[in-house]
Short mmCIF file of C-alpha atoms in Angstrom, two decimals:
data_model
loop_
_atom_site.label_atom_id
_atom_site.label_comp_id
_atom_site.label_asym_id
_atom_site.label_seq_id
_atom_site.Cartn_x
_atom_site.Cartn_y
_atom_site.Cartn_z
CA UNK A 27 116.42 74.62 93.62
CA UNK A 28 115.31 77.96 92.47
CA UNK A 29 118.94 79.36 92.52
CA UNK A 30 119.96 76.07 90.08
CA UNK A 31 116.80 76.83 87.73
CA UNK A 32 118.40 80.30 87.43
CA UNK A 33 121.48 79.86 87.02
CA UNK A 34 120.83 77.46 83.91
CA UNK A 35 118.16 80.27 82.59
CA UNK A 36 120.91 83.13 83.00
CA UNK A 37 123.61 80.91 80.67
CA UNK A 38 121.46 81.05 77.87
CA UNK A 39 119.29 83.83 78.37
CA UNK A 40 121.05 86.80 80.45
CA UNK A 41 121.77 88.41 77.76
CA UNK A 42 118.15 89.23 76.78
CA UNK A 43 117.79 90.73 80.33
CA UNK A 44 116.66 94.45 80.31
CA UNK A 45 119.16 97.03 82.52
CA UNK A 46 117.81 99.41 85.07
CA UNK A 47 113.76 98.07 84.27
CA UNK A 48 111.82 99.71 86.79
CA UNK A 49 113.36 102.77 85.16
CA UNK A 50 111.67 102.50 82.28
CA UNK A 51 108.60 100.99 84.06
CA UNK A 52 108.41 104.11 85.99
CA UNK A 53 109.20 106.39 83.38
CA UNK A 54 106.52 104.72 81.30
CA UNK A 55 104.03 105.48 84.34
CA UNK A 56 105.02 109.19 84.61
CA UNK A 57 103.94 109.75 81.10
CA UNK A 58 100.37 108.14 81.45
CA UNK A 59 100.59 110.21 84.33
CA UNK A 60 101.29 113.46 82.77
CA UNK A 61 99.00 112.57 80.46
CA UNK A 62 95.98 112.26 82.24
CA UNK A 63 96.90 115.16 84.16
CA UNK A 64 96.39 117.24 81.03
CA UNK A 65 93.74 115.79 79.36
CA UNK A 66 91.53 115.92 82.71
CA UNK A 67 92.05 119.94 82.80
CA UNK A 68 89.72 119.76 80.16
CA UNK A 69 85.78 119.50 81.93
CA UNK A 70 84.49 118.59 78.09
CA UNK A 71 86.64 115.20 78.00
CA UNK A 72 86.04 112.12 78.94
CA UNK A 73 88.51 110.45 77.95
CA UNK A 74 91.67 108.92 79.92
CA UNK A 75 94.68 106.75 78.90
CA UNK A 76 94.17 105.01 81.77
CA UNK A 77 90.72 103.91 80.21
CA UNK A 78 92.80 102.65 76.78
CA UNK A 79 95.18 100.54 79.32
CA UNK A 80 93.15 98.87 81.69
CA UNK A 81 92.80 95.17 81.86
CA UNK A 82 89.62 93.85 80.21
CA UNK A 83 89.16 90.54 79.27
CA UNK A 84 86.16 91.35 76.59
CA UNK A 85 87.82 93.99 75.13
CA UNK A 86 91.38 92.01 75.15
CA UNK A 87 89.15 89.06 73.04
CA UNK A 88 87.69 91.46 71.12
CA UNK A 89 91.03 92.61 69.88
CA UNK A 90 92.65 95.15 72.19
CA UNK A 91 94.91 92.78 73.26
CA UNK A 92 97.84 95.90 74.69
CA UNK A 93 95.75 95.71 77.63
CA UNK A 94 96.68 92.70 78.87
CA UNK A 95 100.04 94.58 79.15
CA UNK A 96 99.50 98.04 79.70
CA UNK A 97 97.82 97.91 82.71
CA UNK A 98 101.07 97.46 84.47
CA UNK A 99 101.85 100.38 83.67
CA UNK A 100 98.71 102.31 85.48
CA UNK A 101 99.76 105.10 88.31
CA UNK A 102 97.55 104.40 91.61
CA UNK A 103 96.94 108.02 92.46
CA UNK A 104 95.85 111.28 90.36
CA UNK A 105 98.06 113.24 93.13
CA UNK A 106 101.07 115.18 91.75
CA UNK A 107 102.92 114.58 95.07
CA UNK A 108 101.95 110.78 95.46
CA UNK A 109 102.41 110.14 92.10
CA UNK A 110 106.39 111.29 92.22
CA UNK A 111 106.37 109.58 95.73
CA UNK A 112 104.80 106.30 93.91
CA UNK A 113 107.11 106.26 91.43
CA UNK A 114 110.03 107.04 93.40
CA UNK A 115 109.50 104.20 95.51
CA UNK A 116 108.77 102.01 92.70
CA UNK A 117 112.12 103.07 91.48
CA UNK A 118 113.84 102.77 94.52
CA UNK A 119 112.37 98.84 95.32
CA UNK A 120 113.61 97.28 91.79
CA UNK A 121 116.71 99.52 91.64
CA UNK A 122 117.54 97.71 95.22
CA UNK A 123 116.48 94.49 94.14
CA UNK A 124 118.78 94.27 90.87
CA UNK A 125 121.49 95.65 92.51
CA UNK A 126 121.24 92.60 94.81
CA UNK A 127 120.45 90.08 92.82
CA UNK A 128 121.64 91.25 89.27
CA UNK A 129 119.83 92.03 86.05
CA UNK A 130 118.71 89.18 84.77
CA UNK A 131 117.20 87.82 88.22
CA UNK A 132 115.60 91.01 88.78
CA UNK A 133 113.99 90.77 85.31
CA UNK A 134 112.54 87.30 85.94
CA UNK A 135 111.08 88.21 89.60
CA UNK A 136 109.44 91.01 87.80
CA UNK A 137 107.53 89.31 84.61
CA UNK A 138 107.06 86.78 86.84
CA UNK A 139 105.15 88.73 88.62
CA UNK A 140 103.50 90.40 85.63
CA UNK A 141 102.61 86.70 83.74
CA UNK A 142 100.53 85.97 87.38
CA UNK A 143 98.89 89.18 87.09
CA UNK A 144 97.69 88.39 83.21
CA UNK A 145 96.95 84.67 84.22
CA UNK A 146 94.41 86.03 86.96
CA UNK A 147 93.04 88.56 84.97
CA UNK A 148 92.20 86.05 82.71
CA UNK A 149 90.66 83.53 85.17
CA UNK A 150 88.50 86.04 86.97
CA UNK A 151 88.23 89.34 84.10
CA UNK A 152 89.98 91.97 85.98
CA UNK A 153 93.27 92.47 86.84
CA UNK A 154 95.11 95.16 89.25
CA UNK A 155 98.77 96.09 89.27
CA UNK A 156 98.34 96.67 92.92
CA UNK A 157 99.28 92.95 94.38
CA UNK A 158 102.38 92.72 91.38
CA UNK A 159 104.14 95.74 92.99
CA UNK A 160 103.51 94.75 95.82
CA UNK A 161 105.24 91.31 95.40
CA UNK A 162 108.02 93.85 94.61
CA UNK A 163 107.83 95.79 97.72
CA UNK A 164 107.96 92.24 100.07
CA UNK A 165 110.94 90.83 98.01
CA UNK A 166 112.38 94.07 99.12
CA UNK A 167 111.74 93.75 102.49
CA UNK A 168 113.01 90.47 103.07
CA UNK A 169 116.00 91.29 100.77
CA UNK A 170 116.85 94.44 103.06
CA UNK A 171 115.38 93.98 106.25
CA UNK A 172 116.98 96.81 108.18
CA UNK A 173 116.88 99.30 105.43
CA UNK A 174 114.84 102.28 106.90
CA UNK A 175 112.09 104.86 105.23
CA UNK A 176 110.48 108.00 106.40
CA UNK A 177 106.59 107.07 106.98
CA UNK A 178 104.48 110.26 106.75
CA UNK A 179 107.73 111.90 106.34
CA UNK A 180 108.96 111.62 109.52
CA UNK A 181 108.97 108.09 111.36
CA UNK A 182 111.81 105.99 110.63
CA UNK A 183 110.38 102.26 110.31
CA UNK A 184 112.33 99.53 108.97
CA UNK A 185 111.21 97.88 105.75
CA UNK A 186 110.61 94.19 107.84
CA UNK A 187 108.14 95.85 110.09
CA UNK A 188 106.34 97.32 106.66
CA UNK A 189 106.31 93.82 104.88
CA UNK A 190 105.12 92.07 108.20
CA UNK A 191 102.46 94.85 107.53
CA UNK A 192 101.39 93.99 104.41
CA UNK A 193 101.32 90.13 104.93
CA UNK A 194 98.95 91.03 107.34
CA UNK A 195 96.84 92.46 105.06
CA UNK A 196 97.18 89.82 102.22
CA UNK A 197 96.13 87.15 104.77
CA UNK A 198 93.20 89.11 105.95
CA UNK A 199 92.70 89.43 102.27
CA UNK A 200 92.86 86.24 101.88
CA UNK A 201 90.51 84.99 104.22
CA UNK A 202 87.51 87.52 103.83
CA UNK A 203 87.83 88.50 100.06
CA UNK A 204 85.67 87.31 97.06
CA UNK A 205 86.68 84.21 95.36
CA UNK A 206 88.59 86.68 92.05
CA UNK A 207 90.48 88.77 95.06
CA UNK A 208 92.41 85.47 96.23
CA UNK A 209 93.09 84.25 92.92
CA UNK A 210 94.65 87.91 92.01
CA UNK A 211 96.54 87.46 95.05
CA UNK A 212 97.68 83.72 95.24
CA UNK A 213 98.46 83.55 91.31
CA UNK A 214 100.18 87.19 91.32
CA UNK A 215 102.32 86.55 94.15
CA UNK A 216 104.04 83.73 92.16
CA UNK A 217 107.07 84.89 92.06
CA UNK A 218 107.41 85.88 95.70
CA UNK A 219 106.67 82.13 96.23
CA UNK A 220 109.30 80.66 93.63
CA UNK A 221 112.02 82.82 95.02
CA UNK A 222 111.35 82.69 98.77
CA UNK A 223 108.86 80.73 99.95
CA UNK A 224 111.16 77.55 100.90
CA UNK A 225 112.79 80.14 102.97
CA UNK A 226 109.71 81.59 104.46
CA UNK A 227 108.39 78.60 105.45
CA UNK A 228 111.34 77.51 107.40
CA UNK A 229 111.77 80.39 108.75
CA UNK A 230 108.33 80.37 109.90
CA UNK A 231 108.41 76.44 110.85
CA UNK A 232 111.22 77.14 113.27
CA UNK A 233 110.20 80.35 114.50
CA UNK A 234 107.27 78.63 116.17
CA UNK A 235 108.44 75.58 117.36
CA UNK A 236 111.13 77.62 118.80
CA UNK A 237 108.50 79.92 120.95
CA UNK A 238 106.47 76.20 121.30
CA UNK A 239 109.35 74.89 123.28
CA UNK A 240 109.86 78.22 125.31
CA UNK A 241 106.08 78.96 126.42
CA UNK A 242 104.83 75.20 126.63
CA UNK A 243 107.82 72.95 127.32
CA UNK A 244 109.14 74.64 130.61
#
């Protein structure tokens, strides 16, 4: 269904699809990065960029409407070496993904993604790029299961094991969070829905009944 829906959208609309995004999503990061790495050398300032791009729903009614973009945009760390590791990954994940799927695909997953993100901030007045990246880094993992990364340098673990991970963690999430935590996760994980939760679930479905029959039908 999804793949039809596409399809159609791609006819009249791939070529409005933006090349190599998460480069210049990343790029864009690095700079507010860079930035605030400056400005904060000075102990007299108080201000941040990453103040001016924040999601907030009074100020966005009030008028500063750019933050109910920019905030995608917002590094997660004020480390040098995390922040190149951040956005190196970033890179990495929807380099992988178009590559797979193709521009125009990869563009929809991704404001997909983003349009949740503003829709919760909205509902509940915040809003995190944290659970829209990481919609990127599951599509990734069920995209390329097998594909291996270096955690704490070192360990090879395979991206499945690191997206079983973090479903872990949205469930728990899920279950004990606040009433505006779920809704940033259910409503920004839209697009990992549209594009695989059909699969997911059968994959799921099967997956137990198969280990239902083995274990309690002997």
């Amino acid at each position: 269904m999804i793949d039809k829906w596409l399809n159609k959208l791609e006819r009249k609309y791939g070529r409005f699809a933006v090349p190599d995004l998460m480069l210049y999503v990343t790029l864009t990061m690095g700079l507010v990065f860079v930035f605030d790495l400056f400005v904060s050398r000075n102990p007299n300032n108080t201000f941040t960029l990453n103040s001016m791009l924040e999601f907030d729903r009074d100020l966005i009614l009030k008028g500063q409407v750019w933050r109910a973009i920019t905030f995608l945009v917002i590094p997660h760390t004020s480390s040098i070496l995390f922040a190149a590791l951040e956005l190196y990954f970033f890179w990495m994940l929807g380099t992988g993904l178009e590559r797979q799927w193709g521009t125009f695909r990869f563009n929809v997953y991704f404001f997909l993604g983003a349009i949740g993100c503003i829709i919760a901030g909205f509902i509940t007045g915040e809003a995190s790029n944290t659970f829209h990246y990481m919609s990127i880094f599951l599509a990734f993992a069920i995209v390329y299961p097998n594909f291996e990364i270096l955690l704490f340098f070192f360990i090879p673990v395979k991206m499945k094991w690191l997206g079983l991970a973090d479903g872990v963690v949205l469930a728990i999430l899920l279950i004990i969070g606040n009433w505006s935590t779920r809704v940033l996760i259910l409503v920004s994980m839209i697009n990992l829905v549209l594009f695989f939760g059909r699969d997911l679930w059968d994959k799921i479905f099967y997956t137990c009944r198969r280990y239902y029959y083995k274990w309690f039908k002997k």
